[in-house]
Amino acid sequence: MNRLIITGASSGIGRAIATRFLVDGWDVLNLSRRPNPDAGVDNLACDLAVPGALEQCAERLQAAVVDAERVCLVHNASVMHADRADALEAEHLRAVLELNLVAAATLNRLLLGRMGAGSSVIYLGSTLAEKAVPGVASYVIAKHALAGMMRATCQDLAGRGVHTCMICPGFTDTEQLRGVIDGNAETLAAITGLSAFDRLIEPEEIAETVAFAAGAPVLNGALIHANLGQRER
């Protein structure tokens, strides 16, 4: 029995990943505030932005990996706010890092030691894990740090038969992106125009990439941009 444990699979890329793994016959456990509505997904309600919330779920999470032949742990949950480096309040940054970074580190501590050979840890990054654009400072900071966590995971798990990598989507057609755009047609056109294919990425395309990565130990330690090829400005 193979089990996917994923954060933030109630919508967007996370939901698409859960659906893709269900098709392949995996058991799926989603951790998020809102449930994934799809049949076959086991939902564990947890607000990852609350310090200590995962500790309350530790027993159930650890039980979920005991009977699994392979586990794929996908760190997907994240939040993007409009903010700037020259006006970034410490309290705001801490809250962003709690969800985008600390939750992933906590799950690693709780689960990695119980995951057997053939398992994988997939981090969902962003084009902004290796570059920056103005106006989303806390998100850029968090995704850069998450890339470091993935590389540390690769080194610290060496010899265990568990591989890791980071998939970095470009602009993907999700509720979160639409919320940031806030109906601005010019912004949407500008973002779409950055792609070499002149379109947004579909969440299902990222899900397919994650499914491939879960079964590809040769990618261990790799940071993979999945962005249709962006036009550099």
mmCIF file of N, CA and C in Angstrom, residues 86-213:
data_model
loop_
_atom_site.group_PDB
_atom_site.id
_atom_site.type_symbol
_atom_site.label_atom_id
_atom_site.label_comp_id
_atom_site.label_asym_id
_atom_site.label_seq_id
_atom_site.Cartn_x
_atom_site.Cartn_y
_atom_site.Cartn_z
ATOM 1 N N ASP A 86 10.795 46.548 2.345
ATOM 2 C CA ASP A 86 11.032 47.782 3.085
ATOM 3 C C ASP A 86 9.885 48.125 4.035
ATOM 4 N N ALA A 87 8.887 47.242 4.138
ATOM 5 C CA ALA A 87 7.767 47.486 5.062
ATOM 6 C C ALA A 87 7.275 46.168 5.653
ATOM 7 N N LEU A 88 8.195 45.232 5.874
ATOM 8 C CA LEU A 88 7.837 43.891 6.305
ATOM 9 C C LEU A 88 7.895 43.800 7.829
ATOM 10 N N GLU A 89 6.729 43.717 8.439
ATOM 11 C CA GLU A 89 6.657 43.633 9.889
ATOM 12 C C GLU A 89 7.085 42.238 10.354
ATOM 13 N N ALA A 90 7.806 42.175 11.474
ATOM 14 C CA ALA A 90 8.322 40.904 11.973
ATOM 15 C C ALA A 90 7.194 39.915 12.261
ATOM 16 N N GLU A 91 6.095 40.401 12.842
ATOM 17 C CA GLU A 91 4.987 39.506 13.174
ATOM 18 C C GLU A 91 4.370 38.897 11.924
ATOM 19 N N HIS A 92 4.236 39.704 10.891
ATOM 20 C CA HIS A 92 3.699 39.215 9.620
ATOM 21 C C HIS A 92 4.621 38.166 9.010
ATOM 22 N N LEU A 93 5.927 38.432 9.004
ATOM 23 C CA LEU A 93 6.880 37.483 8.430
ATOM 24 C C LEU A 93 6.863 36.169 9.211
ATOM 25 N N ARG A 94 6.798 36.242 10.526
ATOM 26 C CA ARG A 94 6.750 35.017 11.327
ATOM 27 C C ARG A 94 5.534 34.169 10.959
ATOM 28 N N ALA A 95 4.389 34.808 10.755
ATOM 29 C CA ALA A 95 3.177 34.072 10.405
ATOM 30 C C ALA A 95 3.319 33.387 9.052
ATOM 31 N N VAL A 96 3.913 34.067 8.090
ATOM 32 C CA VAL A 96 4.130 33.479 6.763
ATOM 33 C C VAL A 96 5.086 32.295 6.865
ATOM 34 N N LEU A 97 6.162 32.460 7.619
ATOM 35 C CA LEU A 97 7.151 31.389 7.743
ATOM 36 C C LEU A 97 6.591 30.193 8.515
ATOM 37 N N GLU A 98 5.680 30.431 9.442
ATOM 38 C CA GLU A 98 5.067 29.333 10.190
ATOM 39 C C GLU A 98 4.376 28.368 9.241
ATOM 40 N N LEU A 99 3.612 28.896 8.313
ATOM 41 C CA LEU A 99 2.888 28.050 7.364
ATOM 42 C C LEU A 99 3.794 27.525 6.263
ATOM 43 N N ASN A 100 4.580 28.402 5.658
ATOM 44 C CA ASN A 100 5.356 28.030 4.480
ATOM 45 C C ASN A 100 6.590 27.212 4.802
ATOM 46 N N LEU A 101 7.092 27.311 6.029
ATOM 47 C CA LEU A 101 8.399 26.732 6.325
ATOM 48 C C LEU A 101 8.395 25.865 7.586
ATOM 49 N N VAL A 102 7.933 26.418 8.691
ATOM 50 C CA VAL A 102 7.993 25.686 9.959
ATOM 51 C C VAL A 102 7.113 24.442 9.918
ATOM 52 N N ALA A 103 5.949 24.525 9.282
ATOM 53 C CA ALA A 103 5.071 23.355 9.183
ATOM 54 C C ALA A 103 5.768 22.218 8.445
ATOM 55 N N ALA A 104 6.476 22.532 7.372
ATOM 56 C CA ALA A 104 7.202 21.497 6.628
ATOM 57 C C ALA A 104 8.294 20.874 7.493
ATOM 58 N N ALA A 105 9.032 21.707 8.227
ATOM 59 C CA ALA A 105 10.091 21.199 9.092
ATOM 60 C C ALA A 105 9.517 20.296 10.183
ATOM 61 N N THR A 106 8.366 20.665 10.718
ATOM 62 C CA THR A 106 7.739 19.856 11.764
ATOM 63 C C THR A 106 7.285 18.515 11.226
ATOM 64 N N LEU A 107 6.663 18.507 10.056
ATOM 65 C CA LEU A 107 6.254 17.241 9.442
ATOM 66 C C LEU A 107 7.460 16.347 9.166
ATOM 67 N N ASN A 108 8.540 16.939 8.712
ATOM 68 C CA ASN A 108 9.754 16.154 8.483
ATOM 69 C C ASN A 108 10.209 15.479 9.772
ATOM 70 N N ARG A 109 10.221 16.229 10.850
ATOM 71 C CA ARG A 109 10.674 15.677 12.129
ATOM 72 C C ARG A 109 9.767 14.536 12.588
ATOM 73 N N LEU A 110 8.467 14.686 12.367
ATOM 74 C CA LEU A 110 7.530 13.681 12.824
ATOM 75 C C LEU A 110 7.536 12.413 11.973
ATOM 76 N N LEU A 111 7.826 12.552 10.666
ATOM 77 C CA LEU A 111 7.579 11.447 9.745
ATOM 78 C C LEU A 111 8.803 10.842 9.078
ATOM 79 N N LEU A 112 9.827 11.610 8.807
ATOM 80 C CA LEU A 112 10.909 11.096 7.968
ATOM 81 C C LEU A 112 11.573 9.861 8.559
ATOM 82 N N GLY A 113 11.736 9.812 9.851
ATOM 83 C CA GLY A 113 12.377 8.664 10.472
ATOM 84 C C GLY A 113 11.560 7.389 10.381
ATOM 85 N N ARG A 114 10.286 7.495 10.003
ATOM 86 C CA ARG A 114 9.389 6.344 9.906
ATOM 87 C C ARG A 114 9.093 5.951 8.469
ATOM 88 N N MET A 115 9.642 6.678 7.509
ATOM 89 C CA MET A 115 9.393 6.394 6.093
ATOM 90 C C MET A 115 10.460 5.448 5.550
ATOM 91 N N GLY A 116 10.001 4.372 4.905
ATOM 92 C CA GLY A 116 10.918 3.352 4.428
ATOM 93 C C GLY A 116 11.532 3.657 3.077
ATOM 94 N N ALA A 117 12.466 2.821 2.682
ATOM 95 C CA ALA A 117 13.129 2.955 1.383
ATOM 96 C C ALA A 117 12.091 2.934 0.262
ATOM 97 N N GLY A 118 12.306 3.765 -0.730
ATOM 98 C CA GLY A 118 11.358 3.913 -1.833
ATOM 99 C C GLY A 118 10.404 5.074 -1.636
ATOM 100 N N SER A 119 10.425 5.656 -0.446
ATOM 101 C CA SER A 119 9.574 6.814 -0.174
ATOM 102 C C SER A 119 10.210 8.088 -0.715
ATOM 103 N N SER A 120 9.454 9.188 -0.653
ATOM 104 C CA SER A 120 9.941 10.448 -1.208
ATOM 105 C C SER A 120 9.370 11.631 -0.443
ATOM 106 N N VAL A 121 10.093 12.736 -0.528
ATOM 107 C CA VAL A 121 9.664 14.006 0.060
ATOM 108 C C VAL A 121 9.719 15.040 -1.058
ATOM 109 N N ILE A 122 8.575 15.555 -1.445
ATOM 110 C CA ILE A 122 8.508 16.510 -2.540
ATOM 111 C C ILE A 122 8.103 17.871 -1.996
ATOM 112 N N TYR A 123 8.925 18.869 -2.271
ATOM 113 C CA TYR A 123 8.638 20.246 -1.864
ATOM 114 C C TYR A 123 8.062 20.995 -3.060
ATOM 115 N N LEU A 124 6.981 21.731 -2.830
ATOM 116 C CA LEU A 124 6.429 22.604 -3.869
ATOM 117 C C LEU A 124 7.030 23.986 -3.672
ATOM 118 N N GLY A 125 7.884 24.356 -4.607
ATOM 119 C CA GLY A 125 8.525 25.655 -4.550
ATOM 120 C C GLY A 125 7.827 26.652 -5.447
ATOM 121 N N SER A 126 8.622 27.370 -6.213
ATOM 122 C CA SER A 126 8.107 28.415 -7.088
ATOM 123 C C SER A 126 9.267 28.905 -7.942
ATOM 124 N N THR A 127 8.935 29.512 -9.055
ATOM 125 C CA THR A 127 9.964 30.240 -9.790
ATOM 126 C C THR A 127 10.686 31.205 -8.851
ATOM 127 N N LEU A 128 9.958 31.693 -7.852
ATOM 128 C CA LEU A 128 10.528 32.661 -6.914
ATOM 129 C C LEU A 128 11.358 32.005 -5.812
ATOM 130 N N ALA A 129 11.685 30.735 -5.969
ATOM 131 C CA ALA A 129 12.632 30.096 -5.053
ATOM 132 C C ALA A 129 14.072 30.423 -5.428
ATOM 133 N N GLU A 130 14.264 30.953 -6.633
ATOM 134 C CA GLU A 130 15.623 31.272 -7.085
ATOM 135 C C GLU A 130 15.736 32.667 -7.694
ATOM 136 N N LYS A 131 14.658 33.403 -7.696
ATOM 137 C CA LYS A 131 14.686 34.781 -8.179
ATOM 138 C C LYS A 131 13.663 35.572 -7.379
ATOM 139 N N ALA A 132 13.453 36.807 -7.726
ATOM 140 C CA ALA A 132 12.492 37.639 -6.998
ATOM 141 C C ALA A 132 11.802 38.596 -7.948
ATOM 142 N N VAL A 133 10.608 38.992 -7.543
ATOM 143 C CA VAL A 133 9.876 40.069 -8.208
ATOM 144 C C VAL A 133 9.426 41.010 -7.098
ATOM 145 N N PRO A 134 9.112 42.240 -7.417
ATOM 146 C CA PRO A 134 8.688 43.170 -6.364
ATOM 147 C C PRO A 134 7.299 42.849 -5.845
ATOM 148 N N GLY A 135 7.091 43.160 -4.562
ATOM 149 C CA GLY A 135 5.742 43.154 -4.012
ATOM 150 C C GLY A 135 5.290 41.891 -3.316
ATOM 151 N N VAL A 136 6.135 40.847 -3.258
ATOM 152 C CA VAL A 136 5.760 39.609 -2.560
ATOM 153 C C VAL A 136 6.962 39.123 -1.738
ATOM 154 N N ALA A 137 7.512 40.007 -0.935
ATOM 155 C CA ALA A 137 8.781 39.738 -0.251
ATOM 156 C C ALA A 137 8.721 38.510 0.645
ATOM 157 N N SER A 138 7.684 38.380 1.470
ATOM 158 C CA SER A 138 7.648 37.258 2.413
ATOM 159 C C SER A 138 7.566 35.920 1.694
ATOM 160 N N TYR A 139 6.876 35.869 0.570
ATOM 161 C CA TYR A 139 6.767 34.644 -0.221
ATOM 162 C C TYR A 139 8.118 34.282 -0.829
ATOM 163 N N VAL A 140 8.813 35.266 -1.369
ATOM 164 C CA VAL A 140 10.147 35.033 -1.938
ATOM 165 C C VAL A 140 11.093 34.503 -0.864
ATOM 166 N N ILE A 141 11.068 35.132 0.301
ATOM 167 C CA ILE A 141 11.929 34.703 1.403
ATOM 168 C C ILE A 141 11.622 33.253 1.786
ATOM 169 N N ALA A 142 10.352 32.931 1.927
ATOM 170 C CA ALA A 142 9.961 31.585 2.351
ATOM 171 C C ALA A 142 10.353 30.534 1.328
ATOM 172 N N LYS A 143 10.148 30.797 0.053
ATOM 173 C CA LYS A 143 10.456 29.795 -0.963
ATOM 174 C C LYS A 143 11.969 29.610 -1.132
ATOM 175 N N HIS A 144 12.747 30.671 -0.981
ATOM 176 C CA HIS A 144 14.199 30.505 -0.982
ATOM 177 C C HIS A 144 14.624 29.605 0.179
ATOM 178 N N ALA A 145 14.041 29.819 1.346
ATOM 179 C CA ALA A 145 14.384 29.003 2.511
ATOM 180 C C ALA A 145 13.940 27.554 2.322
ATOM 181 N N LEU A 146 12.790 27.344 1.680
ATOM 182 C CA LEU A 146 12.301 25.988 1.446
ATOM 183 C C LEU A 146 13.247 25.220 0.527
ATOM 184 N N ALA A 147 13.842 25.916 -0.437
ATOM 185 C CA ALA A 147 14.841 25.267 -1.297
ATOM 186 C C ALA A 147 16.022 24.787 -0.460
ATOM 187 N N GLY A 148 16.432 25.577 0.503
ATOM 188 C CA GLY A 148 17.505 25.157 1.399
ATOM 189 C C GLY A 148 17.102 23.950 2.224
ATOM 190 N N MET A 149 15.847 23.894 2.665
ATOM 191 C CA MET A 149 15.374 22.750 3.430
ATOM 192 C C MET A 149 15.418 21.481 2.582
ATOM 193 N N MET A 150 15.002 21.591 1.318
ATOM 194 C CA MET A 150 15.047 20.423 0.444
ATOM 195 C C MET A 150 16.471 19.913 0.301
ATOM 196 N N ARG A 151 17.427 20.820 0.100
ATOM 197 C CA ARG A 151 18.816 20.395 -0.075
ATOM 198 C C ARG A 151 19.381 19.795 1.203
ATOM 199 N N ALA A 152 18.987 20.345 2.344
ATOM 200 C CA ALA A 152 19.399 19.762 3.615
ATOM 201 C C ALA A 152 18.789 18.374 3.789
ATOM 202 N N THR A 153 17.526 18.204 3.374
ATOM 203 C CA THR A 153 16.871 16.902 3.445
ATOM 204 C C THR A 153 17.638 15.871 2.633
ATOM 205 N N CYS A 154 18.059 16.252 1.437
ATOM 206 C CA CYS A 154 18.823 15.345 0.578
ATOM 207 C C CYS A 154 20.080 14.858 1.286
ATOM 208 N N GLN A 155 20.798 15.776 1.896
ATOM 209 C CA GLN A 155 22.055 15.406 2.549
ATOM 210 C C GLN A 155 21.823 14.576 3.809
ATOM 211 N N ASP A 156 20.841 14.943 4.596
ATOM 212 C CA ASP A 156 20.637 14.276 5.878
ATOM 213 C C ASP A 156 19.985 12.902 5.744
ATOM 214 N N LEU A 157 19.322 12.628 4.613
ATOM 215 C CA LEU A 157 18.698 11.322 4.404
ATOM 216 C C LEU A 157 19.552 10.398 3.546
ATOM 217 N N ALA A 158 20.741 10.820 3.216
ATOM 218 C CA ALA A 158 21.610 10.002 2.359
ATOM 219 C C ALA A 158 21.800 8.611 2.963
ATOM 220 N N GLY A 159 21.609 7.600 2.132
ATOM 221 C CA GLY A 159 21.779 6.223 2.557
ATOM 222 C C GLY A 159 20.516 5.540 3.028
ATOM 223 N N ARG A 160 19.428 6.272 3.152
ATOM 224 C CA ARG A 160 18.174 5.677 3.652
ATOM 225 C C ARG A 160 17.247 5.182 2.536
ATOM 226 N N GLY A 161 17.549 5.520 1.294
ATOM 227 C CA GLY A 161 16.678 5.117 0.195
ATOM 228 C C GLY A 161 15.449 5.982 0.041
ATOM 229 N N VAL A 162 15.451 7.157 0.678
ATOM 230 C CA VAL A 162 14.347 8.117 0.553
ATOM 231 C C VAL A 162 14.875 9.318 -0.224
ATOM 232 N N HIS A 163 14.194 9.676 -1.312
ATOM 233 C CA HIS A 163 14.690 10.780 -2.126
ATOM 234 C C HIS A 163 13.806 12.007 -1.991
ATOM 235 N N THR A 164 14.357 13.148 -2.372
ATOM 236 C CA THR A 164 13.660 14.420 -2.251
ATOM 237 C C THR A 164 13.976 15.300 -3.445
ATOM 238 N N CYS A 165 13.074 16.200 -3.752
ATOM 239 C CA CYS A 165 13.347 17.229 -4.757
ATOM 240 C C CYS A 165 12.329 18.348 -4.580
ATOM 241 N N MET A 166 12.560 19.431 -5.287
ATOM 242 C CA MET A 166 11.631 20.563 -5.252
ATOM 243 C C MET A 166 11.113 20.831 -6.660
ATOM 244 N N ILE A 167 9.799 20.852 -6.804
ATOM 245 C CA ILE A 167 9.154 21.221 -8.055
ATOM 246 C C ILE A 167 8.740 22.681 -7.945
ATOM 247 N N CYS A 168 9.177 23.489 -8.885
ATOM 248 C CA CYS A 168 8.951 24.936 -8.825
ATOM 249 C C CYS A 168 8.032 25.378 -9.953
ATOM 250 N N PRO A 169 6.723 25.447 -9.682
ATOM 251 C CA PRO A 169 5.795 25.890 -10.723
ATOM 252 C C PRO A 169 6.000 27.360 -11.078
ATOM 253 N N GLY A 170 5.687 27.665 -12.330
ATOM 254 C CA GLY A 170 5.541 29.054 -12.716
ATOM 255 C C GLY A 170 4.118 29.503 -12.407
ATOM 256 N N PHE A 171 3.642 30.488 -13.118
ATOM 257 C CA PHE A 171 2.312 31.035 -12.852
ATOM 258 C C PHE A 171 1.242 30.006 -13.214
ATOM 259 N N THR A 172 0.571 29.496 -12.186
ATOM 260 C CA THR A 172 -0.404 28.419 -12.339
ATOM 261 C C THR A 172 -1.802 28.948 -12.032
ATOM 262 N N ASP A 173 -2.762 28.478 -12.789
ATOM 263 C CA ASP A 173 -4.130 28.980 -12.695
ATOM 264 C C ASP A 173 -4.817 28.410 -11.458
ATOM 265 N N THR A 174 -4.589 29.053 -10.322
ATOM 266 C CA THR A 174 -5.161 28.622 -9.053
ATOM 267 C C THR A 174 -5.952 29.754 -8.414
ATOM 268 N N GLU A 175 -6.726 29.401 -7.396
ATOM 269 C CA GLU A 175 -7.486 30.401 -6.663
ATOM 270 C C GLU A 175 -6.559 31.430 -6.019
ATOM 271 N N GLN A 176 -5.408 30.952 -5.544
ATOM 272 C CA GLN A 176 -4.478 31.872 -4.886
ATOM 273 C C GLN A 176 -3.953 32.916 -5.862
ATOM 274 N N LEU A 177 -3.557 32.472 -7.062
ATOM 275 C CA LEU A 177 -3.063 33.428 -8.053
ATOM 276 C C LEU A 177 -4.169 34.378 -8.477
ATOM 277 N N ARG A 178 -5.366 33.850 -8.699
ATOM 278 C CA ARG A 178 -6.476 34.702 -9.100
ATOM 279 C C ARG A 178 -6.784 35.737 -8.020
ATOM 280 N N GLY A 179 -6.609 35.323 -6.761
ATOM 281 C CA GLY A 179 -6.833 36.256 -5.671
ATOM 282 C C GLY A 179 -5.829 37.385 -5.654
ATOM 283 N N VAL A 180 -4.557 37.059 -5.946
ATOM 284 C CA VAL A 180 -3.521 38.087 -5.999
ATOM 285 C C VAL A 180 -3.766 39.035 -7.164
ATOM 286 N N ILE A 181 -4.188 38.486 -8.306
ATOM 287 C CA ILE A 181 -4.480 39.309 -9.483
ATOM 288 C C ILE A 181 -5.692 40.210 -9.235
ATOM 289 N N ASP A 182 -6.664 39.673 -8.482
ATOM 290 C CA ASP A 182 -7.842 40.426 -8.072
ATOM 291 C C ASP A 182 -8.601 41.012 -9.265
ATOM 292 N N GLY A 183 -8.745 40.219 -10.313
ATOM 293 C CA GLY A 183 -9.541 40.622 -11.455
ATOM 294 C C GLY A 183 -8.911 41.645 -12.374
ATOM 295 N N ASN A 184 -7.653 41.972 -12.157
ATOM 296 C CA ASN A 184 -6.982 42.972 -12.990
ATOM 297 C C ASN A 184 -6.563 42.343 -14.317
ATOM 298 N N ALA A 185 -7.244 42.713 -15.392
ATOM 299 C CA ALA A 185 -6.990 42.109 -16.701
ATOM 300 C C ALA A 185 -5.580 42.408 -17.199
ATOM 301 N N GLU A 186 -5.069 43.584 -16.901
ATOM 302 C CA GLU A 186 -3.716 43.929 -17.345
ATOM 303 C C GLU A 186 -2.674 43.073 -16.642
ATOM 304 N N THR A 187 -2.870 42.842 -15.361
ATOM 305 C CA THR A 187 -1.936 41.993 -14.617
ATOM 306 C C THR A 187 -1.976 40.565 -15.148
ATOM 307 N N LEU A 188 -3.168 40.048 -15.398
ATOM 308 C CA LEU A 188 -3.307 38.698 -15.945
ATOM 309 C C LEU A 188 -2.609 38.590 -17.297
ATOM 310 N N ALA A 189 -2.799 39.584 -18.153
ATOM 311 C CA ALA A 189 -2.162 39.570 -19.467
ATOM 312 C C ALA A 189 -0.646 39.622 -19.343
ATOM 313 N N ALA A 190 -0.157 40.412 -18.406
ATOM 314 C CA ALA A 190 1.286 40.526 -18.213
ATOM 315 C C ALA A 190 1.884 39.212 -17.727
ATOM 316 N N ILE A 191 1.194 38.555 -16.784
ATOM 317 C CA ILE A 191 1.682 37.281 -16.260
ATOM 318 C C ILE A 191 1.636 36.205 -17.335
ATOM 319 N N THR A 192 0.528 36.146 -18.057
ATOM 320 C CA THR A 192 0.392 35.162 -19.132
ATOM 321 C C THR A 192 1.476 35.369 -20.192
ATOM 322 N N GLY A 193 1.785 36.619 -20.478
ATOM 323 C CA GLY A 193 2.784 36.941 -21.486
ATOM 324 C C GLY A 193 4.197 36.561 -21.110
ATOM 325 N N LEU A 194 4.438 36.269 -19.827
ATOM 326 C CA LEU A 194 5.771 35.838 -19.411
ATOM 327 C C LEU A 194 6.080 34.412 -19.849
ATOM 328 N N SER A 195 5.041 33.626 -20.097
ATOM 329 C CA SER A 195 5.239 32.235 -20.489
ATOM 330 C C SER A 195 5.591 32.127 -21.963
ATOM 331 N N ALA A 196 6.518 31.244 -22.273
ATOM 332 C CA ALA A 196 6.869 31.000 -23.670
ATOM 333 C C ALA A 196 5.715 30.369 -24.442
ATOM 334 N N PHE A 197 4.707 29.867 -23.713
ATOM 335 C CA PHE A 197 3.529 29.287 -24.340
ATOM 336 C C PHE A 197 2.327 30.236 -24.274
ATOM 337 N N ASP A 198 2.538 31.442 -23.734
ATOM 338 C CA ASP A 198 1.486 32.463 -23.670
ATOM 339 C C ASP A 198 0.218 31.975 -22.980
ATOM 340 N N ARG A 199 0.396 31.266 -21.877
ATOM 341 C CA ARG A 199 -0.751 30.809 -21.099
ATOM 342 C C ARG A 199 -0.309 30.520 -19.679
ATOM 343 N N LEU A 200 -1.291 30.402 -18.785
ATOM 344 C CA LEU A 200 -1.020 29.939 -17.439
ATOM 345 C C LEU A 200 -0.860 28.415 -17.429
ATOM 346 N N ILE A 201 -0.161 27.908 -16.454
ATOM 347 C CA ILE A 201 -0.017 26.470 -16.264
ATOM 348 C C ILE A 201 -1.291 25.937 -15.609
ATOM 349 N N GLU A 202 -1.687 24.727 -15.988
ATOM 350 C CA GLU A 202 -2.822 24.078 -15.342
ATOM 351 C C GLU A 202 -2.337 23.294 -14.124
ATOM 352 N N PRO A 203 -3.090 23.298 -13.026
ATOM 353 C CA PRO A 203 -2.671 22.546 -11.840
ATOM 354 C C PRO A 203 -2.378 21.080 -12.132
ATOM 355 N N GLU A 204 -3.119 20.495 -13.070
ATOM 356 C CA GLU A 204 -2.919 19.083 -13.405
ATOM 357 C C GLU A 204 -1.542 18.829 -14.007
ATOM 358 N N GLU A 205 -0.966 19.834 -14.655
ATOM 359 C CA GLU A 205 0.374 19.673 -15.215
ATOM 360 C C GLU A 205 1.421 19.565 -14.105
ATOM 361 N N ILE A 206 1.237 20.342 -13.062
ATOM 362 C CA ILE A 206 2.149 20.248 -11.923
ATOM 363 C C ILE A 206 1.945 18.927 -11.201
ATOM 364 N N ALA A 207 0.705 18.486 -11.066
ATOM 365 C CA ALA A 207 0.425 17.203 -10.418
ATOM 366 C C ALA A 207 1.107 16.060 -11.141
ATOM 367 N N GLU A 208 1.085 16.088 -12.450
ATOM 368 C CA GLU A 208 1.756 15.050 -13.238
ATOM 369 C C GLU A 208 3.259 15.054 -12.982
ATOM 370 N N THR A 209 3.828 16.239 -12.852
ATOM 371 C CA THR A 209 5.256 16.367 -12.579
ATOM 372 C C THR A 209 5.605 15.818 -11.199
ATOM 373 N N VAL A 210 4.764 16.103 -10.212
ATOM 374 C CA VAL A 210 4.997 15.596 -8.855
ATOM 375 C C VAL A 210 4.894 14.075 -8.835
ATOM 376 N N ALA A 211 3.912 13.513 -9.521
ATOM 377 C CA ALA A 211 3.753 12.065 -9.565
ATOM 378 C C ALA A 211 4.985 11.402 -10.166
ATOM 379 N N PHE A 212 5.533 11.993 -11.212
ATOM 380 C CA PHE A 212 6.756 11.454 -11.810
ATOM 381 C C PHE A 212 7.914 11.537 -10.829
ATOM 382 N N ALA A 213 8.054 12.681 -10.173
ATOM 383 C CA ALA A 213 9.165 12.882 -9.247
ATOM 384 C C ALA A 213 9.110 11.905 -8.079
#
